[in-house]
Short mmCIF file of C-alpha atoms in Angstrom, two decimals:
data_model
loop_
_atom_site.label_atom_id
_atom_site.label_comp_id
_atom_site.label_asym_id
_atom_site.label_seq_id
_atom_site.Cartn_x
_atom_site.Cartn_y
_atom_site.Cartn_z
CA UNK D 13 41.04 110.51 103.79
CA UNK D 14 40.02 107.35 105.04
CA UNK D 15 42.13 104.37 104.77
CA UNK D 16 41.73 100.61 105.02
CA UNK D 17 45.14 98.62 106.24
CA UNK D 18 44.53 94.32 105.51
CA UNK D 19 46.04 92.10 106.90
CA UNK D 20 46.30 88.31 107.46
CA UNK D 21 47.32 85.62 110.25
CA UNK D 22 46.54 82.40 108.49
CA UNK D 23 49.78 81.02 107.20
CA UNK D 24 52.07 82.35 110.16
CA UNK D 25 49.47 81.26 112.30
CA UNK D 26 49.98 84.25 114.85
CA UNK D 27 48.10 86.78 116.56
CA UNK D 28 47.04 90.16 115.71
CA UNK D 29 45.43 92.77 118.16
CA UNK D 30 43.16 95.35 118.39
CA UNK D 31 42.88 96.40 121.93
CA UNK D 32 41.54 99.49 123.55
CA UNK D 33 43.01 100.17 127.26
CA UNK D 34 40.54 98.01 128.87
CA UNK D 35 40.27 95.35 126.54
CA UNK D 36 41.71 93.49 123.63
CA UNK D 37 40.70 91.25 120.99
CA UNK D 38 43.37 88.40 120.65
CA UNK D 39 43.67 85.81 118.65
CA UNK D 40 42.15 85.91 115.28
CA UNK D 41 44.44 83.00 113.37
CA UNK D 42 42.64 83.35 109.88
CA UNK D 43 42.13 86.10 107.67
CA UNK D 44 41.94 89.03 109.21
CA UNK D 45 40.91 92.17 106.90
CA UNK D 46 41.22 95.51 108.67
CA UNK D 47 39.38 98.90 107.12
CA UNK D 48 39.94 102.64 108.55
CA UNK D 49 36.96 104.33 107.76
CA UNK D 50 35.47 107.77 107.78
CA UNK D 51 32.14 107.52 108.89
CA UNK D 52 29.77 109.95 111.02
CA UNK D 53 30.94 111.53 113.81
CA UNK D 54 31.60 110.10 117.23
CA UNK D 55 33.16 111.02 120.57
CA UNK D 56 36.10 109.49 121.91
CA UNK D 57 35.22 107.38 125.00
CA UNK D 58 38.06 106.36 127.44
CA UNK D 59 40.88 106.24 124.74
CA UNK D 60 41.37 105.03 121.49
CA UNK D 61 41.87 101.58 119.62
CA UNK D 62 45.35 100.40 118.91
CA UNK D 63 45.94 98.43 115.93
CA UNK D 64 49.13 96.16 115.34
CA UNK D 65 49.96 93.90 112.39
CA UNK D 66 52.56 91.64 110.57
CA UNK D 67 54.50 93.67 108.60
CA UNK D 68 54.70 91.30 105.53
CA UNK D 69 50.84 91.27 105.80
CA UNK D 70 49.87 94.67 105.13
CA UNK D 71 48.08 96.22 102.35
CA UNK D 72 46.92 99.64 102.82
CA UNK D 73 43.86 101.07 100.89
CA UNK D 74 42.47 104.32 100.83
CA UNK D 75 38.97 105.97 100.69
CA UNK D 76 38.01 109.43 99.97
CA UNK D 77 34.83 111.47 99.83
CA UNK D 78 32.60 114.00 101.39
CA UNK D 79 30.34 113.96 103.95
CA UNK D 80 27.39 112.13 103.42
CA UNK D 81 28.79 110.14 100.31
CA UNK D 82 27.88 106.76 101.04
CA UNK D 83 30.96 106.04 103.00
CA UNK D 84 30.04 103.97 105.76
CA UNK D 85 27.69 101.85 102.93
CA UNK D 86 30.67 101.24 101.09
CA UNK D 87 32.85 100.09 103.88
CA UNK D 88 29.69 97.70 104.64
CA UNK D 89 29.32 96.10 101.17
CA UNK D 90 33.74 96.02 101.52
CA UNK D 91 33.19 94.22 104.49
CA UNK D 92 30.59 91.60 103.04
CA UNK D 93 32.93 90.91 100.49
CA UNK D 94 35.56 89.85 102.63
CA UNK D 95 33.23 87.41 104.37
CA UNK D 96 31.65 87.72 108.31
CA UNK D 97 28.81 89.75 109.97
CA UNK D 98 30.26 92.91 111.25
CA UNK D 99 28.90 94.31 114.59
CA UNK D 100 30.08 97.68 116.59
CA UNK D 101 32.80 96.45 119.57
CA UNK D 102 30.85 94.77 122.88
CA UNK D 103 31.46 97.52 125.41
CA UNK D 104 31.48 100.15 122.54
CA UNK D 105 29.33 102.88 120.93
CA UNK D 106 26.57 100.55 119.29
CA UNK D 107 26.02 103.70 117.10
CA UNK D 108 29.83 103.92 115.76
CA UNK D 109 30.72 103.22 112.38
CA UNK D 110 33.33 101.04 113.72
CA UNK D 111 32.59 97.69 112.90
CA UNK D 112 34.48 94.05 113.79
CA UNK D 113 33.63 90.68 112.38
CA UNK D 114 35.88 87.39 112.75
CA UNK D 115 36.91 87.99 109.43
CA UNK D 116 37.45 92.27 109.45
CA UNK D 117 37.56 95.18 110.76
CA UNK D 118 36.29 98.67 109.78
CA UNK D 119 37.87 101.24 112.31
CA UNK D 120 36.27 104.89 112.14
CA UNK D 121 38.55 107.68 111.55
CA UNK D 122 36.35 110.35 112.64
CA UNK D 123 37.21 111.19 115.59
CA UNK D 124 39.38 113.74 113.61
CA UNK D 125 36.66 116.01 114.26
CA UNK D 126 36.79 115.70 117.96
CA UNK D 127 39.87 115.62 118.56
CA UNK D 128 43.53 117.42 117.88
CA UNK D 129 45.87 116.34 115.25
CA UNK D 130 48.99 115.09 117.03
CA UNK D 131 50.25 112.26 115.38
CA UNK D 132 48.04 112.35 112.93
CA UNK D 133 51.53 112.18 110.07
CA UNK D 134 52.05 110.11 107.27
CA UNK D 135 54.59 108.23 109.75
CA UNK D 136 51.49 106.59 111.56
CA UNK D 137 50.45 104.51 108.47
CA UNK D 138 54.07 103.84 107.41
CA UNK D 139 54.56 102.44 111.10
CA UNK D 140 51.35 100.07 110.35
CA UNK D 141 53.09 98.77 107.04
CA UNK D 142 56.23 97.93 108.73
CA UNK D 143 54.25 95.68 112.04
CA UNK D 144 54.02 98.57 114.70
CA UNK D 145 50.94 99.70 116.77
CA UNK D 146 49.69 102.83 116.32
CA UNK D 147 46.58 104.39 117.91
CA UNK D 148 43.78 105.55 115.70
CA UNK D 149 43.05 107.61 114.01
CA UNK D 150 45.59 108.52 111.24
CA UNK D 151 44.45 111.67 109.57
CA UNK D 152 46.95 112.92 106.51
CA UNK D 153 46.79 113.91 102.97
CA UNK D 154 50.12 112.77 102.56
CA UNK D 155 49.70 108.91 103.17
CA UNK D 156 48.88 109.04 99.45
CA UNK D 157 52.55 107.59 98.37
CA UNK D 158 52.33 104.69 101.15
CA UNK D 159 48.45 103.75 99.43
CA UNK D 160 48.45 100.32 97.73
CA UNK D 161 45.02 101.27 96.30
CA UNK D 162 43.05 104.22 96.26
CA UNK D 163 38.87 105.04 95.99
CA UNK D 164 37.72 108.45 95.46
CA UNK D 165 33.50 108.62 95.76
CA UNK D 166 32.78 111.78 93.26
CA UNK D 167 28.85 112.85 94.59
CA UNK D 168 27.86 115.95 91.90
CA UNK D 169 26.42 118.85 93.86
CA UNK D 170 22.96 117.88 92.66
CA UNK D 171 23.06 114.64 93.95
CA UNK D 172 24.68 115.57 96.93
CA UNK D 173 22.00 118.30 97.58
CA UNK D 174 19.21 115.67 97.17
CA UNK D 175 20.97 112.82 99.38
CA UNK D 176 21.47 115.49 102.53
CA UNK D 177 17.88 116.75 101.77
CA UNK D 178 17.14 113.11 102.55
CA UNK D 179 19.04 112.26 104.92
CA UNK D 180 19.28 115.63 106.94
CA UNK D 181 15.39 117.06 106.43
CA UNK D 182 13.47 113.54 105.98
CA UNK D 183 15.19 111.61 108.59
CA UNK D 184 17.06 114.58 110.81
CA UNK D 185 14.12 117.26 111.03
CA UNK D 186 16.66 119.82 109.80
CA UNK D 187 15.54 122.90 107.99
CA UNK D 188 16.06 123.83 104.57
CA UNK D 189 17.98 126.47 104.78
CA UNK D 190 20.20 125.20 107.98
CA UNK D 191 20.64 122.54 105.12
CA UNK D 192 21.83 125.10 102.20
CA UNK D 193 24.03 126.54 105.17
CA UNK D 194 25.92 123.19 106.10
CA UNK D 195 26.71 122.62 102.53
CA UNK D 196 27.81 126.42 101.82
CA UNK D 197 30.02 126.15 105.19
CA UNK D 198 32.10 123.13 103.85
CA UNK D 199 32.32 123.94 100.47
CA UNK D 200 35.90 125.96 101.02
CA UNK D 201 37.49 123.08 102.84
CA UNK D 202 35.71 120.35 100.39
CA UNK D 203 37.26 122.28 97.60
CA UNK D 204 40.67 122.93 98.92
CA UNK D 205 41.25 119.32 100.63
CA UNK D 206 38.96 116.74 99.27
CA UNK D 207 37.62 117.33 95.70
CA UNK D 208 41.59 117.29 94.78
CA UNK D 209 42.03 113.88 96.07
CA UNK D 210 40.35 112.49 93.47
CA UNK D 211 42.69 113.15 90.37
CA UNK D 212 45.12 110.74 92.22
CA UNK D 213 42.67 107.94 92.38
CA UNK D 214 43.49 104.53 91.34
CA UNK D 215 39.59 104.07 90.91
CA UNK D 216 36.65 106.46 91.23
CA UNK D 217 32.69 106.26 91.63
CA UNK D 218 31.45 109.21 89.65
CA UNK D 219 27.53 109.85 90.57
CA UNK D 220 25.54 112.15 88.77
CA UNK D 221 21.74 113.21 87.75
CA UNK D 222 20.28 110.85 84.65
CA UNK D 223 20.83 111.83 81.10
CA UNK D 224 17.27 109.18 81.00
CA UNK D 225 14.91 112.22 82.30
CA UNK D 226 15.58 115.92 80.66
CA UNK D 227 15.73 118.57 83.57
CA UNK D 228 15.47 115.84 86.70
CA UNK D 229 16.41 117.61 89.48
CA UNK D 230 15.31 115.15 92.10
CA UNK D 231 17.82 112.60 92.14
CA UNK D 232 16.12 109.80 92.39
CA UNK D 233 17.23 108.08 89.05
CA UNK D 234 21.39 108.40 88.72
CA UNK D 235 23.64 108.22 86.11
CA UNK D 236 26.93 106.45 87.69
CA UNK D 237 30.49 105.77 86.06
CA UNK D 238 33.10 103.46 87.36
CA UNK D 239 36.60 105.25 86.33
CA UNK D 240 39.50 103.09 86.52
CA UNK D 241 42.82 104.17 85.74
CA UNK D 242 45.14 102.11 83.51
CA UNK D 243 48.33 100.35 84.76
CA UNK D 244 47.82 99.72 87.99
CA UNK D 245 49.48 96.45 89.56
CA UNK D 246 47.31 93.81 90.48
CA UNK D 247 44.09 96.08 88.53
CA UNK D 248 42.97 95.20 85.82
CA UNK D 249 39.74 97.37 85.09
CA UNK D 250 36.11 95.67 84.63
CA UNK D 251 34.69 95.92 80.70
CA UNK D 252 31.62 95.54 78.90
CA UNK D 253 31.92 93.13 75.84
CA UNK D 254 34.95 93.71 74.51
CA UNK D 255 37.78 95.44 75.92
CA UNK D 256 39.24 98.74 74.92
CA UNK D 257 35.60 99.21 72.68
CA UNK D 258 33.17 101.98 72.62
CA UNK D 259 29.90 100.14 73.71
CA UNK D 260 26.39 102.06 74.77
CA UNK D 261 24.24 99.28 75.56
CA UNK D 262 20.34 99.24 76.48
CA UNK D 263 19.88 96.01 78.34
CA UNK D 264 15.96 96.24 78.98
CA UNK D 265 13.99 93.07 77.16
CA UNK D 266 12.80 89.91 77.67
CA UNK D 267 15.78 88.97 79.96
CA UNK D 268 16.05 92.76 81.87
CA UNK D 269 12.84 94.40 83.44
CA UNK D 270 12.91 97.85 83.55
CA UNK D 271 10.35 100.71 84.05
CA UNK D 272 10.41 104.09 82.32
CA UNK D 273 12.95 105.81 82.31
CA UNK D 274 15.13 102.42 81.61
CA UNK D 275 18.26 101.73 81.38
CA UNK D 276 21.53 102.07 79.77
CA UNK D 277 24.99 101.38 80.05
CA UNK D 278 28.41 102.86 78.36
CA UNK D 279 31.98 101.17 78.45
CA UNK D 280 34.83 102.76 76.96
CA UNK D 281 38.28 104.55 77.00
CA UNK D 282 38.55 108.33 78.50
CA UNK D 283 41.20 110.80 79.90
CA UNK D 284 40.79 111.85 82.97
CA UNK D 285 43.47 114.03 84.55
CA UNK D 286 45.80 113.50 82.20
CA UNK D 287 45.87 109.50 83.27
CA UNK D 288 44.38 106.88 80.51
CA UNK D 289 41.35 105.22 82.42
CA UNK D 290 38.33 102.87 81.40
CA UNK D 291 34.58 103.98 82.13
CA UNK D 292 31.92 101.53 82.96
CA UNK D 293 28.69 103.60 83.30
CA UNK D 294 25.29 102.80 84.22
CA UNK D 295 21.61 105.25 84.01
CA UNK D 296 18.73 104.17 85.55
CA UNK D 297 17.92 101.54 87.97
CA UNK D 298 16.90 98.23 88.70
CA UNK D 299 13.29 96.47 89.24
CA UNK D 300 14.35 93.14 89.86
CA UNK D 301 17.63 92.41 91.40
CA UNK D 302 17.44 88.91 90.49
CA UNK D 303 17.83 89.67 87.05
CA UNK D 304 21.00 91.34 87.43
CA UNK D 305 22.73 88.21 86.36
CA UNK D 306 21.50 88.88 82.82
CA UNK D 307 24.10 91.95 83.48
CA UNK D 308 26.72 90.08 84.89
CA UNK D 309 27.37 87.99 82.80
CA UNK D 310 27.91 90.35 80.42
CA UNK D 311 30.61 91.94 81.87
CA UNK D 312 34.27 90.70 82.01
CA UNK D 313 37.21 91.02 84.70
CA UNK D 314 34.78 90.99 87.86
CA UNK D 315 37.20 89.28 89.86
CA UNK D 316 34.46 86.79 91.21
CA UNK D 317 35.16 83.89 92.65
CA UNK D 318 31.89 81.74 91.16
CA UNK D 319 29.39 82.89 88.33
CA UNK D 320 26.17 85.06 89.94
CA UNK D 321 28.95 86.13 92.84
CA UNK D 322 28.07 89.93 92.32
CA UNK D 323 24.07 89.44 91.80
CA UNK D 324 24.36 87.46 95.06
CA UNK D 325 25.86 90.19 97.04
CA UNK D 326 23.41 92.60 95.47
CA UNK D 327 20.84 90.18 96.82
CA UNK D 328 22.31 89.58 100.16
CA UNK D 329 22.13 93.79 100.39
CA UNK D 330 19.16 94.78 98.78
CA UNK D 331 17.95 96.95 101.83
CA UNK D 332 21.22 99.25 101.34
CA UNK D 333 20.93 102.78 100.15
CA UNK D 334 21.52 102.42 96.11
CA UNK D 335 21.03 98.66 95.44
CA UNK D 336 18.60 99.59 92.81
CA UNK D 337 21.33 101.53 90.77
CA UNK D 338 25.13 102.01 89.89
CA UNK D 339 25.99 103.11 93.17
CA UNK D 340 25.61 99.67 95.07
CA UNK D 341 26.55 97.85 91.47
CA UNK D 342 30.05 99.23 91.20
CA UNK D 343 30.59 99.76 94.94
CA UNK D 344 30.20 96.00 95.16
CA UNK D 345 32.30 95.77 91.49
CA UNK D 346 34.82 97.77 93.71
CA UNK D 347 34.72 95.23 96.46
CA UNK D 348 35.36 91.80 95.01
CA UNK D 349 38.79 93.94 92.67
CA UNK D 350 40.00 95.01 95.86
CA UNK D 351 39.67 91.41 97.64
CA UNK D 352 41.46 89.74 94.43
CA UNK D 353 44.29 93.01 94.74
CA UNK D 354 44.77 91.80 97.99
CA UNK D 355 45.06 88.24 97.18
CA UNK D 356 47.43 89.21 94.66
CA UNK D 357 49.64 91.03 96.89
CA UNK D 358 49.91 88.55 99.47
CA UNK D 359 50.57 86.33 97.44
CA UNK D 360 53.31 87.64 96.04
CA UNK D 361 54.77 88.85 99.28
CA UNK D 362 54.86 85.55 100.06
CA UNK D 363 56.40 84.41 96.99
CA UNK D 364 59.39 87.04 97.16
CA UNK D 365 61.68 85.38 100.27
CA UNK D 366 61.01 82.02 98.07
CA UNK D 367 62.36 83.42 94.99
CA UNK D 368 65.08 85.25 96.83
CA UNK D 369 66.33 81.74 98.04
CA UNK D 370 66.39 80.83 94.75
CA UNK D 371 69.13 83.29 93.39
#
């Protein structure tokens, strides 16, 4: 499980560190957003990062999926979000996934595959809510009761199959079947320790073949659903026209471009796991990202700061795997909820020793 720990040093107007034995980054005063990320694989150079915060400026998030789920894209539209260009650390591996910006910081957890698992305990992330330094990483199923948030990506095999064909044949010059094989090696550990993870989501990113195209099996065109879980403080879920309705909706006109096989959306109420959630899902893809706004606007509770704010981001990213389609739309839905959560809590963190002064 990956997980994201925020935090900010504009109204104390102190410093916050992450150093590495030779080196540290001091000095941030403003907001400083921190994410710990899974991401590919990478080798520990000559020690770790150490990450220390203020206490009563911590908000801890977490992110689950497999490997090859669109992980590291999703920390990158998080980071966009949040505001600043985010580079790998000067002196660092220019190929790791962990990324700093004035604004935040994603910090790659997977050096869990490299190296052993001492003091990898649910104490290490407890430790970064109440202002102590810890190294990274912090690998632990059990973290899940100190999570202020928590984002399951849900890749169906199909998909998943078609993605690492991709990614591992097209791009990696891996074989088929050494393909089939990786996939068939994980599956025991993906279904003991990861796939369950999911049921205790706050908010998950379903993805699965279209429903547009009978029988597609090449996973081009997706069928995505946004599931968002009911009662969660400082969530309120995104909705399509009316809220708590039953809406299909075929957007494609005068206002919407769209190429066969089209596109359609669904909003509505579903059980999943026994916990009441809404659905916001989208089949097919887009031609014209500029046009998105015609979607936008039809949606309600995007937690944007200014009208067009998630077309714009859509724009700004348009080169990033699954800006054509649900993926990038609700990863990016998923962004600008989590930056108003965090607002939220900060705010009233900050609003507690005032009312406490009060009584």
């Amino acid at each position: 499980m990956a997980v994201c720990t925020l935090y900010t040093t504009q109204s104390l107007n102190s410093t916050c560190s992450i150093s590495t034995p030779t080196k540290t980054r001091l000095g941030f005063n403003q907001k400083q957003v921190v994410f710990f990320a899974t991401g590919k694989r990478i080798v520990k150079r000559d020690g770790g990062y150490k990450i220390t915060c203020l206490a009563d400026k911590t908000v801890v998030i977490g992110l689950a999926a497999d490997s090859g789920c669109g992980k590291s894209t999703f920390m990158r539209r998080l980071t966009s979000v949040f505001g600043g260009a985010a580079e790998p650390p000067r002196g660092g591996n220019p190929d790791s996934n962990t990324l700093i910006s004035d604004t935040t910081t994603v910090i790659c957890l997977d050096d869990y595959h490299s190296l052993d698992r001492t003091g990898r305990k649910e104490k290490g992330v407890k430790a970064i809510k109440d202002g102590i330094a810890v190294e990274k990483p912090i690998y632990n199923h059990r973290v899940r009761d100190l999570l202020d948030f928590s984002i399951y990506l849900d890749i169906s095999n199909e998909v998943k199959f078609a993605w690492k064909i991709q990614r591992d044949m097209a791009e990696r010059g891996h074989s088929l079947e050494s393909i089939k094989a990786s996939i068939e090696a994980r599956k025991p550990d993906f279904e003991a320790y990861i796939d369950p993870q999911k049921q205790y989501a706050d908010a998950v990113i379903e993805v699965l073949p279209t429903q547009l195209i009978p029988d597609d099996n090449e996973g081009k065109i997706l069928r995505v659903r946004l599931i968002m879980k009911e009662g969660v403080k400082y969530f309120s879920p995104v909705y399509l026209f009316d809220e708590g309705s039953t809406i299909s909706w075929i957007p494609c006109g005068r206002k919407l471009t769209c190429s066969y096989p089209g596109i359609k959306f669904f909003y509505g109420p579903e059980s999943y796991f026994g916990h009441e959630v809404s659905v916001l899902e989208m089949d097919g893809q887009f031609d014209r990202l500029d046009e998105l706004i015609y979607v936008e606007s039809h949606l309600s509770s995007l937690s944007t700061k200014f009208y067009g704010e998630v077309t714009q981001q859509m724009l700004k990213h348009a080169d990033f795997p699954g800006s054509n389609n649900g993926t990038g739309l609700f990863q990016t839905i998923t962004g600008l909820k989590i930056r108003d959560l965090y607002e939220q809590i900060i705010a009233s963190k900050a609003a507690a020793p005032l009312e406490a002064s009060k009584a």
